[in-house]
Structures are given as structure tokens and as C-alpha cells.
Short mmCIF file of C-alpha atoms and ligand atoms in Angstrom, two decimals:
data_model
loop_
_atom_site.label_atom_id
_atom_site.label_comp_id
_atom_site.label_asym_id
_atom_site.label_seq_id
_atom_site.Cartn_x
_atom_site.Cartn_y
_atom_site.Cartn_z
CA MET A 1 -22.82 14.06 11.36
CA LYS A 2 -22.56 15.48 7.86
CA ILE A 3 -19.14 14.73 6.47
CA SER A 4 -17.30 15.35 3.22
CA VAL A 5 -14.36 13.35 1.93
CA ILE A 6 -12.16 15.07 -0.64
CA GLY A 7 -10.38 12.57 -2.90
CA CYS A 8 -11.89 9.12 -3.50
CA GLY A 9 -8.86 6.92 -4.19
CA TYR A 10 -7.81 3.91 -2.06
CA LEU A 11 -7.89 6.03 1.08
CA GLY A 12 -10.87 8.33 0.45
CA ALA A 13 -13.33 5.84 -1.07
CA VAL A 14 -12.81 3.45 1.84
CA HIS A 15 -12.97 6.26 4.39
CA ALA A 16 -16.20 7.65 2.91
CA ALA A 17 -17.89 4.23 2.85
CA ALA A 18 -16.66 3.43 6.36
CA MET A 19 -17.89 6.74 7.79
CA ALA A 20 -21.32 6.14 6.22
CA SER A 21 -21.40 2.67 7.79
CA LEU A 22 -20.86 4.32 11.19
CA GLY A 23 -24.11 6.25 10.67
CA HIS A 24 -22.82 9.54 9.25
CA GLU A 25 -24.12 11.30 6.17
CA VAL A 26 -21.22 11.38 3.75
CA VAL A 27 -20.45 13.02 0.42
CA GLY A 28 -17.27 11.99 -1.40
CA VAL A 29 -15.78 14.45 -3.88
CA ASP A 30 -13.38 13.57 -6.69
CA VAL A 31 -12.35 15.25 -9.94
CA ASP A 32 -12.51 11.94 -11.85
CA GLU A 33 -16.01 11.54 -13.33
CA ASP A 34 -15.57 7.82 -14.09
CA LYS A 35 -14.57 7.13 -10.50
CA VAL A 36 -17.51 9.11 -9.14
CA SER A 37 -20.05 7.36 -11.37
CA ALA A 38 -18.63 3.91 -10.43
CA LEU A 39 -18.83 4.75 -6.72
CA LYS A 40 -22.36 6.12 -7.12
CA SER A 41 -23.44 2.81 -8.57
CA GLY A 42 -21.82 0.93 -5.68
CA ARG A 43 -18.84 -0.34 -7.71
CA PRO A 44 -15.37 0.27 -6.23
CA PRO A 45 -13.04 1.65 -8.93
CA PHE A 46 -10.31 -0.67 -7.55
CA PHE A 47 -10.21 -4.08 -5.88
CA GLU A 48 -10.54 -3.94 -2.11
CA PRO A 49 -12.17 -6.78 -0.15
CA GLY A 50 -15.37 -5.71 1.65
CA LEU A 51 -15.60 -2.28 0.02
CA SER A 52 -18.32 -3.13 -2.48
CA GLU A 53 -20.68 -4.33 0.29
CA LEU A 54 -20.08 -1.14 2.27
CA LEU A 55 -20.71 1.07 -0.77
CA VAL A 56 -23.92 -0.73 -1.69
CA LYS A 57 -25.24 -0.49 1.88
CA GLY A 58 -24.38 3.21 2.12
CA ARG A 59 -26.06 3.94 -1.21
CA GLU A 60 -29.17 1.93 -0.24
CA ARG A 61 -29.48 3.73 3.07
CA GLY A 62 -29.12 7.04 1.25
CA SER A 63 -26.29 8.11 3.56
CA LEU A 64 -23.47 7.98 0.99
CA ASP A 65 -23.15 10.10 -2.13
CA PHE A 66 -20.35 10.96 -4.53
CA THR A 67 -19.92 14.01 -6.73
CA THR A 68 -17.44 15.99 -8.80
CA ASP A 69 -19.01 19.21 -7.54
CA VAL A 70 -17.11 20.47 -4.49
CA SER A 71 -19.87 22.96 -3.61
CA GLN A 72 -21.85 19.97 -2.31
CA VAL A 73 -19.64 19.95 0.78
CA VAL A 74 -21.41 23.09 1.93
CA ASP A 75 -23.61 21.37 4.53
CA SER A 76 -20.81 19.24 5.99
CA ARG A 77 -19.30 19.98 9.38
CA VAL A 78 -16.18 17.83 8.93
CA HIS A 79 -14.11 17.65 5.75
CA PHE A 80 -11.58 14.83 5.39
CA VAL A 81 -8.73 15.49 2.95
CA CYS A 82 -7.78 12.12 1.44
CA VAL A 83 -6.00 13.03 -1.82
CA GLY A 84 -2.72 11.46 -2.96
CA THR A 85 0.80 12.77 -2.39
CA PRO A 86 2.78 10.94 -5.09
CA GLN A 87 6.55 11.13 -5.56
CA LYS A 88 7.52 14.10 -7.75
CA PRO A 89 8.91 12.93 -11.10
CA GLY A 90 12.71 12.86 -10.96
CA GLU A 91 12.83 13.78 -7.28
CA PHE A 92 12.48 12.10 -3.90
CA ALA A 93 10.10 14.74 -2.53
CA ALA A 94 6.33 14.27 -2.27
CA ASP A 95 4.06 16.31 -4.52
CA VAL A 96 1.59 18.06 -2.21
CA THR A 97 -0.18 20.05 -4.92
CA TYR A 98 -3.32 17.87 -4.65
CA VAL A 99 -3.53 18.53 -0.90
CA ASP A 100 -3.11 22.27 -1.46
CA ALA A 101 -5.75 22.21 -4.21
CA ALA A 102 -8.17 20.26 -1.98
CA VAL A 103 -7.86 22.81 0.84
CA ASP A 104 -8.16 25.72 -1.63
CA SER A 105 -11.33 24.21 -3.07
CA LEU A 106 -12.86 24.08 0.43
CA LEU A 107 -12.06 27.67 1.38
CA GLU A 108 -15.24 29.36 0.14
CA HIS A 109 -17.40 26.76 1.93
CA MET A 110 -15.79 27.10 5.35
CA THR A 111 -17.44 28.59 8.44
CA SER A 112 -16.12 29.05 11.96
CA THR A 113 -17.57 25.67 13.00
CA SER A 114 -16.03 23.71 10.09
CA VAL A 115 -13.28 21.20 10.83
CA VAL A 116 -10.85 20.18 8.09
CA VAL A 117 -9.16 16.85 8.87
CA GLY A 118 -6.08 15.96 6.83
CA LYS A 119 -5.53 12.23 6.35
CA SER A 120 -3.11 12.29 3.40
CA THR A 121 0.53 11.43 4.15
CA VAL A 122 2.35 14.75 3.98
CA PRO A 123 5.83 16.13 4.69
CA VAL A 124 6.14 17.40 8.26
CA GLY A 125 5.26 21.11 8.34
CA THR A 126 2.40 20.87 5.83
CA ALA A 127 -0.38 21.10 8.44
CA GLU A 128 1.03 24.25 9.98
CA ARG A 129 1.22 25.85 6.53
CA LEU A 130 -2.36 24.82 5.70
CA ALA A 131 -3.67 26.06 9.07
CA ALA A 132 -2.45 29.52 8.02
CA VAL A 133 -4.28 29.15 4.68
CA LEU A 134 -7.53 28.36 6.55
CA ALA A 135 -7.04 30.97 9.26
CA ASP A 136 -9.22 33.71 7.72
CA THR A 137 -12.20 31.36 7.39
CA GLY A 138 -12.25 30.53 11.12
CA ALA A 139 -12.30 26.78 10.31
CA SER A 140 -10.11 24.46 12.41
CA LEU A 141 -7.52 22.09 10.97
CA MET A 142 -6.48 18.70 12.37
CA TRP A 143 -4.06 16.07 11.06
CA ASN A 144 -5.31 12.52 11.52
CA PRO A 145 -2.98 10.14 9.65
CA GLU A 146 -4.33 6.93 8.19
CA PHE A 147 -2.53 3.62 8.73
CA LEU A 148 -4.67 1.37 6.54
CA ARG A 149 -3.15 -1.45 4.55
CA GLU A 150 -4.48 -2.16 1.08
CA GLY A 151 -6.28 -5.49 1.09
CA HIS A 152 -7.35 -4.84 4.70
CA ALA A 153 -8.47 -1.25 4.24
CA VAL A 154 -12.06 -1.67 5.43
CA GLU A 155 -11.06 -3.55 8.57
CA ASP A 156 -8.19 -1.14 9.30
CA THR A 157 -10.46 1.91 8.87
CA LEU A 158 -13.27 0.61 11.04
CA HIS A 159 -11.03 -1.04 13.65
CA PRO A 160 -7.77 0.94 13.68
CA ASN A 161 -5.12 0.01 16.23
CA ARG A 162 -4.80 3.68 17.19
CA LEU A 163 -6.15 7.12 16.37
CA VAL A 164 -3.74 10.04 16.22
CA TYR A 165 -5.06 13.61 16.24
CA GLY A 166 -2.61 16.38 15.42
CA VAL A 167 -4.18 19.64 16.60
CA ALA A 168 -3.44 23.35 16.92
CA PRO A 169 -2.63 24.57 20.44
CA GLY A 170 -5.36 26.08 22.60
CA GLU A 171 -9.13 26.19 22.42
CA SER A 172 -9.44 25.53 18.68
CA GLY A 173 -7.52 22.24 19.13
CA HIS A 174 -9.81 21.19 22.00
CA ALA A 175 -12.94 22.03 20.04
CA ALA A 176 -11.73 20.14 16.94
CA THR A 177 -10.81 17.14 19.12
CA ALA A 178 -14.36 17.02 20.49
CA VAL A 179 -15.81 17.06 16.96
CA LEU A 180 -13.55 14.24 15.71
CA ASP A 181 -14.35 12.23 18.86
CA GLU A 182 -17.99 12.48 17.84
CA VAL A 183 -17.18 11.22 14.31
CA TYR A 184 -15.17 8.30 15.70
CA ALA A 185 -17.46 7.62 18.70
CA THR A 186 -18.00 3.96 17.75
CA MET A 187 -14.26 3.30 17.60
CA LEU A 188 -13.61 5.14 20.84
CA ASP A 189 -16.37 3.10 22.52
CA ASP A 190 -14.42 0.02 21.37
CA GLU A 191 -11.50 1.38 23.40
CA THR A 192 -9.34 2.25 20.42
CA PRO A 193 -6.34 4.13 21.87
CA ARG A 194 -6.38 7.82 20.92
CA MET A 195 -3.42 10.19 21.11
CA VAL A 196 -3.65 13.94 20.77
CA THR A 197 -0.41 15.58 19.59
CA ASP A 198 0.77 18.71 17.85
CA PHE A 199 0.68 18.89 14.04
CA ALA A 200 4.32 17.97 13.46
CA THR A 201 4.19 14.89 15.69
CA ALA A 202 1.04 13.58 13.99
CA GLU A 203 2.62 14.05 10.55
CA LEU A 204 5.82 12.34 11.69
CA VAL A 205 3.97 9.39 13.30
CA LYS A 206 2.85 8.27 9.87
CA THR A 207 6.21 8.73 8.17
CA ALA A 208 8.07 7.14 11.08
CA ALA A 209 5.73 4.12 11.13
CA ASN A 210 6.19 3.50 7.41
CA SER A 211 9.96 3.99 7.70
CA PHE A 212 10.09 1.45 10.52
CA LEU A 213 8.07 -1.08 8.52
CA ALA A 214 10.27 -0.57 5.45
CA THR A 215 13.35 -0.97 7.66
CA LYS A 216 12.05 -4.21 9.11
CA ILE A 217 11.52 -5.67 5.63
CA SER A 218 14.89 -4.49 4.34
CA PHE A 219 16.61 -5.76 7.49
CA ILE A 220 15.39 -9.29 6.86
CA ASN A 221 16.20 -8.95 3.17
CA ALA A 222 19.74 -7.88 4.08
CA MET A 223 19.93 -11.05 6.19
CA ALA A 224 18.68 -12.92 3.11
CA GLU A 225 21.71 -11.61 1.21
CA LEU A 226 23.95 -12.97 3.97
CA CYS A 227 22.08 -16.27 3.94
CA GLU A 228 22.67 -16.53 0.21
CA ALA A 229 26.39 -15.87 0.75
CA SER A 230 26.70 -18.40 3.58
CA GLY A 231 24.20 -21.15 2.75
CA ALA A 232 21.82 -20.34 5.62
CA ASP A 233 18.00 -20.21 5.47
CA VAL A 234 16.44 -16.78 6.01
CA THR A 235 12.95 -18.16 6.75
CA GLN A 236 14.29 -20.18 9.71
CA LEU A 237 16.38 -17.20 10.77
CA ALA A 238 13.26 -14.96 10.75
CA ASP A 239 11.27 -17.54 12.73
CA ALA A 240 14.03 -17.80 15.31
CA ILE A 241 14.68 -14.08 15.82
CA GLY A 242 10.94 -13.35 15.64
CA MET A 243 10.34 -15.50 18.74
CA ASP A 244 11.98 -12.73 20.74
CA ASP A 245 8.94 -10.57 21.32
CA ARG A 246 11.08 -7.44 21.33
CA ILE A 247 11.69 -8.22 17.64
CA GLY A 248 8.44 -9.99 16.66
CA ARG A 249 7.82 -12.17 13.60
CA LYS A 250 5.43 -9.81 11.77
CA PHE A 251 6.83 -7.94 8.73
CA LEU A 252 9.90 -10.19 8.69
CA ASN A 253 8.98 -12.07 5.51
CA ALA A 254 12.05 -12.06 3.30
CA GLY A 255 11.59 -12.05 -0.43
CA LEU A 256 11.18 -9.57 -3.23
CA GLY A 257 10.70 -6.68 -0.85
CA PHE A 258 8.25 -3.83 -0.58
CA GLY A 259 6.42 -1.87 -3.26
CA GLY A 260 3.10 -0.07 -3.53
CA GLY A 261 1.96 3.51 -3.35
CA CYS A 262 3.18 4.12 0.22
CA LEU A 263 6.36 2.62 1.64
CA PRO A 264 8.75 3.39 -1.28
CA LYS A 265 7.58 6.97 -1.83
CA ASP A 266 7.14 7.72 1.87
CA ILE A 267 10.72 6.83 2.81
CA ARG A 268 12.01 8.88 -0.13
CA ALA A 269 9.80 11.86 0.77
CA PHE A 270 11.03 11.56 4.36
CA MET A 271 14.66 11.80 3.22
CA ALA A 272 13.83 14.82 1.06
CA ARG A 273 12.01 16.61 3.88
CA ALA A 274 14.71 15.78 6.43
CA GLY A 275 17.22 17.36 4.03
CA GLU A 276 15.16 20.56 3.86
CA LEU A 277 15.07 20.64 7.66
CA GLY A 278 18.86 20.18 7.89
CA ALA A 279 18.41 16.75 9.53
CA ASP A 280 19.34 14.57 6.56
CA GLN A 281 21.89 12.53 8.55
CA ALA A 282 19.12 11.31 10.86
CA VAL A 283 17.46 9.33 8.09
CA ALA A 284 20.43 8.72 5.78
CA PHE A 285 20.01 5.00 6.61
CA LEU A 286 16.75 5.01 4.63
CA LYS A 287 18.80 5.31 1.44
CA GLU A 288 20.32 1.93 2.29
CA ILE A 289 16.86 0.54 3.13
CA ASP A 290 15.73 1.61 -0.36
CA SER A 291 18.86 0.13 -2.00
CA ILE A 292 18.51 -3.23 -0.23
CA ASN A 293 14.90 -3.32 -1.38
CA MET A 294 15.70 -2.56 -5.02
CA ARG A 295 18.63 -5.07 -5.05
CA ARG A 296 16.19 -7.93 -4.32
CA ARG A 297 14.51 -7.39 -7.69
CA VAL A 298 17.82 -7.64 -9.54
CA ARG A 299 18.81 -10.69 -7.48
CA MET A 300 15.56 -12.41 -8.46
CA VAL A 301 16.40 -11.88 -12.15
CA ASP A 302 20.00 -13.08 -11.64
CA ILE A 303 18.94 -16.29 -9.86
CA THR A 304 16.48 -17.11 -12.64
CA ARG A 305 19.01 -16.41 -15.41
CA ASP A 306 21.59 -18.62 -13.68
CA ILE A 307 19.18 -21.57 -13.59
CA LEU A 308 18.48 -21.03 -17.29
CA ALA A 309 22.18 -21.46 -18.10
CA GLY A 310 22.91 -17.74 -18.30
CA SER A 311 20.37 -16.47 -20.85
CA PHE A 312 16.70 -15.57 -21.14
CA ILE A 313 16.76 -15.41 -24.95
CA GLY A 314 13.77 -17.33 -26.31
CA LYS A 315 12.78 -18.64 -22.85
CA LYS A 316 9.15 -18.55 -21.82
CA ILE A 317 8.91 -17.15 -18.30
CA THR A 318 5.60 -17.18 -16.42
CA VAL A 319 5.22 -14.57 -13.69
CA LEU A 320 2.60 -15.33 -11.03
CA GLY A 321 1.40 -12.00 -9.63
CA ALA A 322 1.44 -8.42 -10.87
CA ALA A 323 0.01 -6.53 -7.87
CA PHE A 324 2.48 -5.13 -5.32
CA LYS A 325 0.88 -7.43 -2.72
CA PRO A 326 -1.94 -9.98 -2.61
CA ASP A 327 -5.59 -8.92 -2.24
CA SER A 328 -4.95 -5.70 -4.12
CA ASP A 329 -5.06 -4.65 -7.78
CA ASP A 330 -2.55 -1.87 -7.14
CA VAL A 331 0.54 -2.12 -9.34
CA ARG A 332 2.26 1.08 -8.21
CA ASP A 333 5.98 0.28 -7.79
CA SER A 334 5.14 -3.41 -7.98
CA PRO A 335 8.25 -5.56 -7.40
CA ALA A 336 6.65 -8.31 -9.52
CA LEU A 337 6.30 -6.05 -12.56
CA SER A 338 9.83 -4.68 -12.11
CA VAL A 339 11.17 -8.22 -12.35
CA ALA A 340 8.92 -9.06 -15.31
CA ARG A 341 10.13 -6.00 -17.22
CA LEU A 342 13.80 -6.64 -16.45
CA ILE A 343 13.50 -10.18 -17.79
CA ALA A 344 11.65 -8.99 -20.89
CA THR A 345 14.38 -6.45 -21.66
CA GLN A 346 16.93 -9.29 -21.39
CA GLY A 347 15.16 -11.30 -24.10
CA GLY A 348 12.75 -13.43 -22.04
CA VAL A 349 9.25 -14.06 -23.37
CA VAL A 350 7.34 -13.03 -20.26
CA THR A 351 3.71 -13.94 -19.51
CA VAL A 352 2.17 -12.28 -16.46
CA THR A 353 -0.94 -13.46 -14.66
CA ASP A 354 -2.76 -12.08 -11.61
CA PRO A 355 -6.25 -12.61 -10.15
CA GLN A 356 -7.07 -8.88 -10.06
CA ALA A 357 -4.31 -6.61 -11.34
CA ILE A 358 -4.07 -7.45 -15.05
CA ASP A 359 -6.03 -4.40 -16.22
CA ASN A 360 -3.90 -1.99 -14.21
CA ALA A 361 -0.69 -3.81 -15.14
CA SER A 362 -1.44 -3.84 -18.87
CA ARG A 363 -2.26 -0.13 -18.79
CA SER A 364 1.07 0.64 -17.12
CA PHE A 365 3.24 -1.84 -19.04
CA PRO A 366 1.52 -2.80 -22.31
CA GLU A 367 4.74 -4.36 -23.60
CA LEU A 368 4.30 -7.51 -21.43
CA ASN A 369 1.97 -10.44 -22.28
CA TYR A 370 -0.96 -10.95 -19.93
CA VAL A 371 -3.04 -14.09 -19.49
CA ARG A 372 -5.91 -14.21 -17.00
CA ASP A 373 -6.23 -17.94 -16.48
CA THR A 374 -3.46 -19.38 -14.30
CA SER A 375 -3.26 -22.75 -16.10
CA ALA A 376 -3.13 -21.05 -19.50
CA ALA A 377 -0.39 -18.72 -18.23
CA LEU A 378 1.64 -21.69 -16.98
CA ALA A 379 1.31 -23.69 -20.21
CA GLY A 380 4.69 -24.37 -21.78
CA ALA A 381 6.70 -22.28 -19.28
CA ASP A 382 10.47 -22.78 -19.14
CA ALA A 383 10.49 -21.20 -15.68
CA VAL A 384 7.80 -20.07 -13.23
CA LEU A 385 8.34 -17.11 -10.89
CA LEU A 386 6.04 -16.64 -7.90
CA LEU A 387 6.26 -12.90 -7.26
CA THR A 388 3.00 -11.93 -5.47
CA GLU A 389 1.76 -14.43 -2.91
CA TRP A 390 -1.96 -14.65 -3.76
CA ARG A 391 -3.67 -17.58 -1.98
CA GLU A 392 -4.30 -19.22 -5.37
CA TYR A 393 -0.54 -19.42 -6.04
CA ARG A 394 0.34 -20.55 -2.51
CA ASP A 395 -2.11 -23.41 -2.99
CA LEU A 396 -0.71 -24.57 -6.35
CA ASP A 397 -0.21 -28.31 -6.50
CA PRO A 398 3.33 -29.16 -7.64
CA ILE A 399 2.24 -32.35 -9.43
CA ALA A 400 -0.67 -30.79 -11.34
CA THR A 401 1.44 -27.72 -12.17
CA ALA A 402 4.24 -29.95 -13.51
CA SER A 403 1.90 -31.31 -16.17
CA LEU A 404 1.41 -27.79 -17.59
CA VAL A 405 4.96 -26.46 -17.89
CA ALA A 406 7.77 -27.24 -20.35
CA ASP A 407 10.43 -27.35 -17.63
CA ARG A 408 9.98 -27.77 -13.86
CA ILE A 409 11.80 -24.67 -12.70
CA LEU A 410 10.26 -22.53 -9.98
CA VAL A 411 11.69 -19.47 -8.23
CA ASP A 412 9.72 -18.49 -5.14
CA GLY A 413 10.12 -14.73 -4.74
CA ARG A 414 8.03 -14.64 -1.57
CA ASN A 415 9.21 -17.73 0.32
CA VAL A 416 5.69 -19.13 0.60
CA LEU A 417 5.97 -22.58 -0.99
CA ASP A 418 7.24 -25.75 0.65
CA PRO A 419 10.61 -26.62 -0.96
CA VAL A 420 10.42 -30.27 0.13
CA GLN A 421 7.07 -30.77 -1.56
CA TRP A 422 8.09 -29.02 -4.79
CA ARG A 423 11.49 -30.70 -5.03
CA GLY A 424 9.77 -34.01 -4.26
CA ALA A 425 7.61 -33.49 -7.36
CA GLY A 426 10.73 -33.10 -9.50
CA TRP A 427 10.99 -29.31 -9.53
CA THR A 428 14.16 -27.26 -9.40
CA TYR A 429 13.03 -25.00 -6.53
CA ARG A 430 14.93 -21.81 -5.74
CA ALA A 431 14.08 -18.93 -3.45
CA LEU A 432 15.55 -15.70 -2.16
CA GLY A 433 17.68 -16.20 0.95
CA ARG A 434 17.39 -19.99 1.10
CA PRO A 435 19.77 -22.73 0.04
C1 LIG B 501 1.60 0.30 4.15
C2 LIG B 501 1.50 0.31 5.68
O1 LIG B 501 1.47 -1.05 6.17
C3 LIG B 501 0.24 1.05 6.12
O2 LIG B 501 0.18 1.11 7.53
C4 LIG B 501 0.29 2.45 5.53
O3 LIG B 501 -0.88 3.16 5.85
C5 LIG B 501 0.42 2.40 4.01
O4 LIG B 501 1.58 1.64 3.66
P1 LIG B 501 0.44 -1.12 2.20
O5 LIG B 501 1.24 -0.30 1.24
O6 LIG B 501 -0.99 -1.40 1.92
O7 LIG B 501 0.48 -0.45 3.65
O8 LIG B 501 1.16 -2.54 2.28
P2 LIG B 501 1.93 -3.42 3.37
O9 LIG B 501 1.07 -4.51 3.82
O10 LIG B 501 2.59 -2.58 4.39
O11 LIG B 501 3.05 -4.06 2.43
C6 LIG B 501 4.00 -3.24 1.76
C7 LIG B 501 4.94 -4.05 0.92
O12 LIG B 501 5.83 -4.78 1.74
C8 LIG B 501 4.27 -5.08 0.00
O13 LIG B 501 4.89 -5.01 -1.27
C9 LIG B 501 4.56 -6.40 0.69
O14 LIG B 501 4.63 -7.47 -0.22
C10 LIG B 501 5.91 -6.14 1.34
N1 LIG B 501 6.19 -6.94 2.54
C11 LIG B 501 5.39 -6.85 3.63
C12 LIG B 501 7.29 -7.77 2.58
O15 LIG B 501 8.06 -7.85 1.59
N2 LIG B 501 7.55 -8.49 3.71
C13 LIG B 501 6.78 -8.42 4.81
O16 LIG B 501 7.08 -9.11 5.81
C14 LIG B 501 5.64 -7.58 4.76
#
């Protein structure tokens, strides 16, 4: 099928390449010329495992193109809207102007057989509003939220754990469902569960899922606060409660908490939208989820300052990790960079290293020092903070690392190192939520 994908960021670029790999003929549209020319030459404009291979294959087969010219969507039957919905500056609400602009740009190319499929995360009610915008063209609208995780985006797009279709009532919803079934035929053949809902439910599924995940992380981080107050170990606590399969161990890793372009802004946008709908009490708890999450960053700084006898002045602090999570170069709302900046403002001499995210980090926060090589970054450190759990940092050898630093002080912000091993090699090892 001929498909267009509007917006080629983390979501759209992966979606376009994945749809081409399923055998469709895909054109990705983006306003950013640099991004489009990178994608055309098979280079992902961001780090995402497996994406480069998919892009190269799609380009070689001739089934994947990218353009800044939206009129090239004219031959496509299905149009996926994959643009961002960032947090509005100074507000909790999501900025949906890019979604509105994407749909507006499609209008003149729509026919009565066109299907517009929204994938962006939007406030509940957006799809119904956009369906009215499209009404005169005869095109159908669906909302098909995306649940991909950065770092696993290719796998999550090609093998999702569920497909959710939000459709209009009646015949137009049935017809659009049949078209999207054709697009996703390979996944449906693999018995991927598929749910058809109304617009509002599909929009809420995404926001509710992200709110639940954020709640799970902040729950265990709240327990970490109690562990710190009582001398207990939050990693053992998580293992023990996680054995109850009603609770489950996944997403119960205590540490520096969540960041990125989704969870923080999605829970805030949810609170804002609930307020508009007069249901703010229903999600008032998300404010506490957000606060617990942000407190972890401050706690990390406090623990480190305490070990350094109460002051960062003149101390060389090495921060391992800048990305909001491993296997990504995304630094949006990165907990690691929040901590690095807080320490720098308190007089610490902060050096940040990361296997992939240094370029993005240095563009966002040029005031910090960046060193690409891990050993060079560790050289002469008075304290080392592990803030993003890249494999390379999890595998660090405490004895070899000791020979690089000035002082053997390590604070494990992600609870991924073995305290016995590190203490055995003479390190002062501290972590969040552990004695
Ligand atoms: C998230 C959702 O998982 C995904 O379904 C949705 O489509 C987009 O938002 P993503 O932002 O890529 O995906 O990252 P995710 O893997 O969910 O991690 C989010 C943050 O939580 C990261 O900063 C991570 O370090 C942190 N985290 C995750 C924890 O602190 N503890 C955990 O146990 C898990």
C-alpha cells in the first residue's frame, strides 16, 4: 500500500522505515531539511538500534523516500500523523499545534478513500476535533497510539504487544479498520491482539499506560525514600514484591527516576486535560508522582555532597551517562543532566560522558564539560556518579576504574552495580534507596 508518514522524529522515522520493511511504499515528510537529507541517505538523525539497517534496506529497495514537500503524499492511501506534542512552555498542557498543522497540510490532498491515522500522543478529545476538520474532504480519521520505547523502537513497532484502533462510529469506522488491517496484516498474522475502540478511549489508552508506568517507577522510588529513612534495601524490596505476579518486577527499578520526551510531559498533559474536563481530582495523584520523581534528582545531589564533606567547591565530579535512558541519544528531561547541572551550579567541576548523547547534551547544556572517552572522563575524579545505565558502565571493573580516579567514591544512581564487589575494591559505594 502507498503510505505517507508526516513527521520524521523518533516516532515517524521508525514508523516509516518499519512500514517499508513490511512491503509498503512509504514517503516520510518533515519540515527539517537536514533530517530529510540524512534519512534519504540512510542515516538516522538520532541513535536508535536497528534503524539504520531498516533505512538502508528501504532505500535500496526503492520503497522508502523522504521529502519536505507535502504534496508528495498525493498518491498515498494512508497518512500516519507522527509529529511531536511537546509540553507548552510554562504550562503543563501539551502543544498540539504540530498535529493541527500536519492535518491542515494534508487537507488539499485528501479524497473520500484517504485514511488519516493519528499516532501522536494527544489530549483526549483531539481526534474528534480533527475528524470535524477532515469531514468536508470525505477522508476517514483513526487514532492508533504508539507504545514504542526508545532504544527498542524498531522491535516495538514491528512486534507491538497490542494494536489499538480508535475509530468513528458507523460505516466509516469499519472501512478505516479494514484499511489499517491491510497495513498491519503481517502483525495481525502474528496474532498481535487488536482492539477497536472509540476515539476517546484510544487516546486515553496511551495516556493511561504512560501514567501507570510513571506511577510504578515513582512508587518504587517512594519506597526508596522509606528505605533510606529506615536502613532497608529497595532493590531487595522490589525483587520480593515483584515475585507477586499481580505486581510484577518490570518497571520497578528504583533510582534516579524517569525522564525523556514522553512520561514526564504525558503525565503533566494528562493533569492539564483532566482539569479542562472537570475531572482534575481523578489524576491529582500524578502531581505526587511527578514530585517523587523530581525529588530523586535532588536526593542524588545531596548524597554526593554529603560524602564530599558538605561541599562541591573545586571537586571534580564525573557523570557517567547523559541520555535519559541507555541505548538512546535523547536528552529530553534527562535525569542525568539535571543532576550534572545542579552539581555544577553548586561549584562542582562536572565532566559528563556518554556513548551516544554527547552531541545532543552539549547543544542543550553547553556550560558542562564533555569527554567522549570513558577512561579520560574518569581520570582524576573526586567522585563518580553512574546516572544512565549503559552496558559499558554496568560492566566497569572496580579495580581498573580505581586506578584512574583521584578518590574512590561512587554513587550508583541506577542501582546496577554490585556493592560488595565495589566496596571490596576499596570504593565508598552509595546508591539511592540502599544502605
Ligand atoms: C515510554 C513508554 O515506555 C512507551 O510505551 C511510550 O510509548 C513512550 O514512553 P520511553 O520514554 O522510551 O518509553 O522510555 P521507558 O523505557 O519507558 O523509560 C522511561 C524512563 O523511566 C527512563 O528515564 C528510565 O530510565 C526510567 N525507568 C524505567 C526507571 O527509572 N525505572 C524503571 O524501572 C524503568
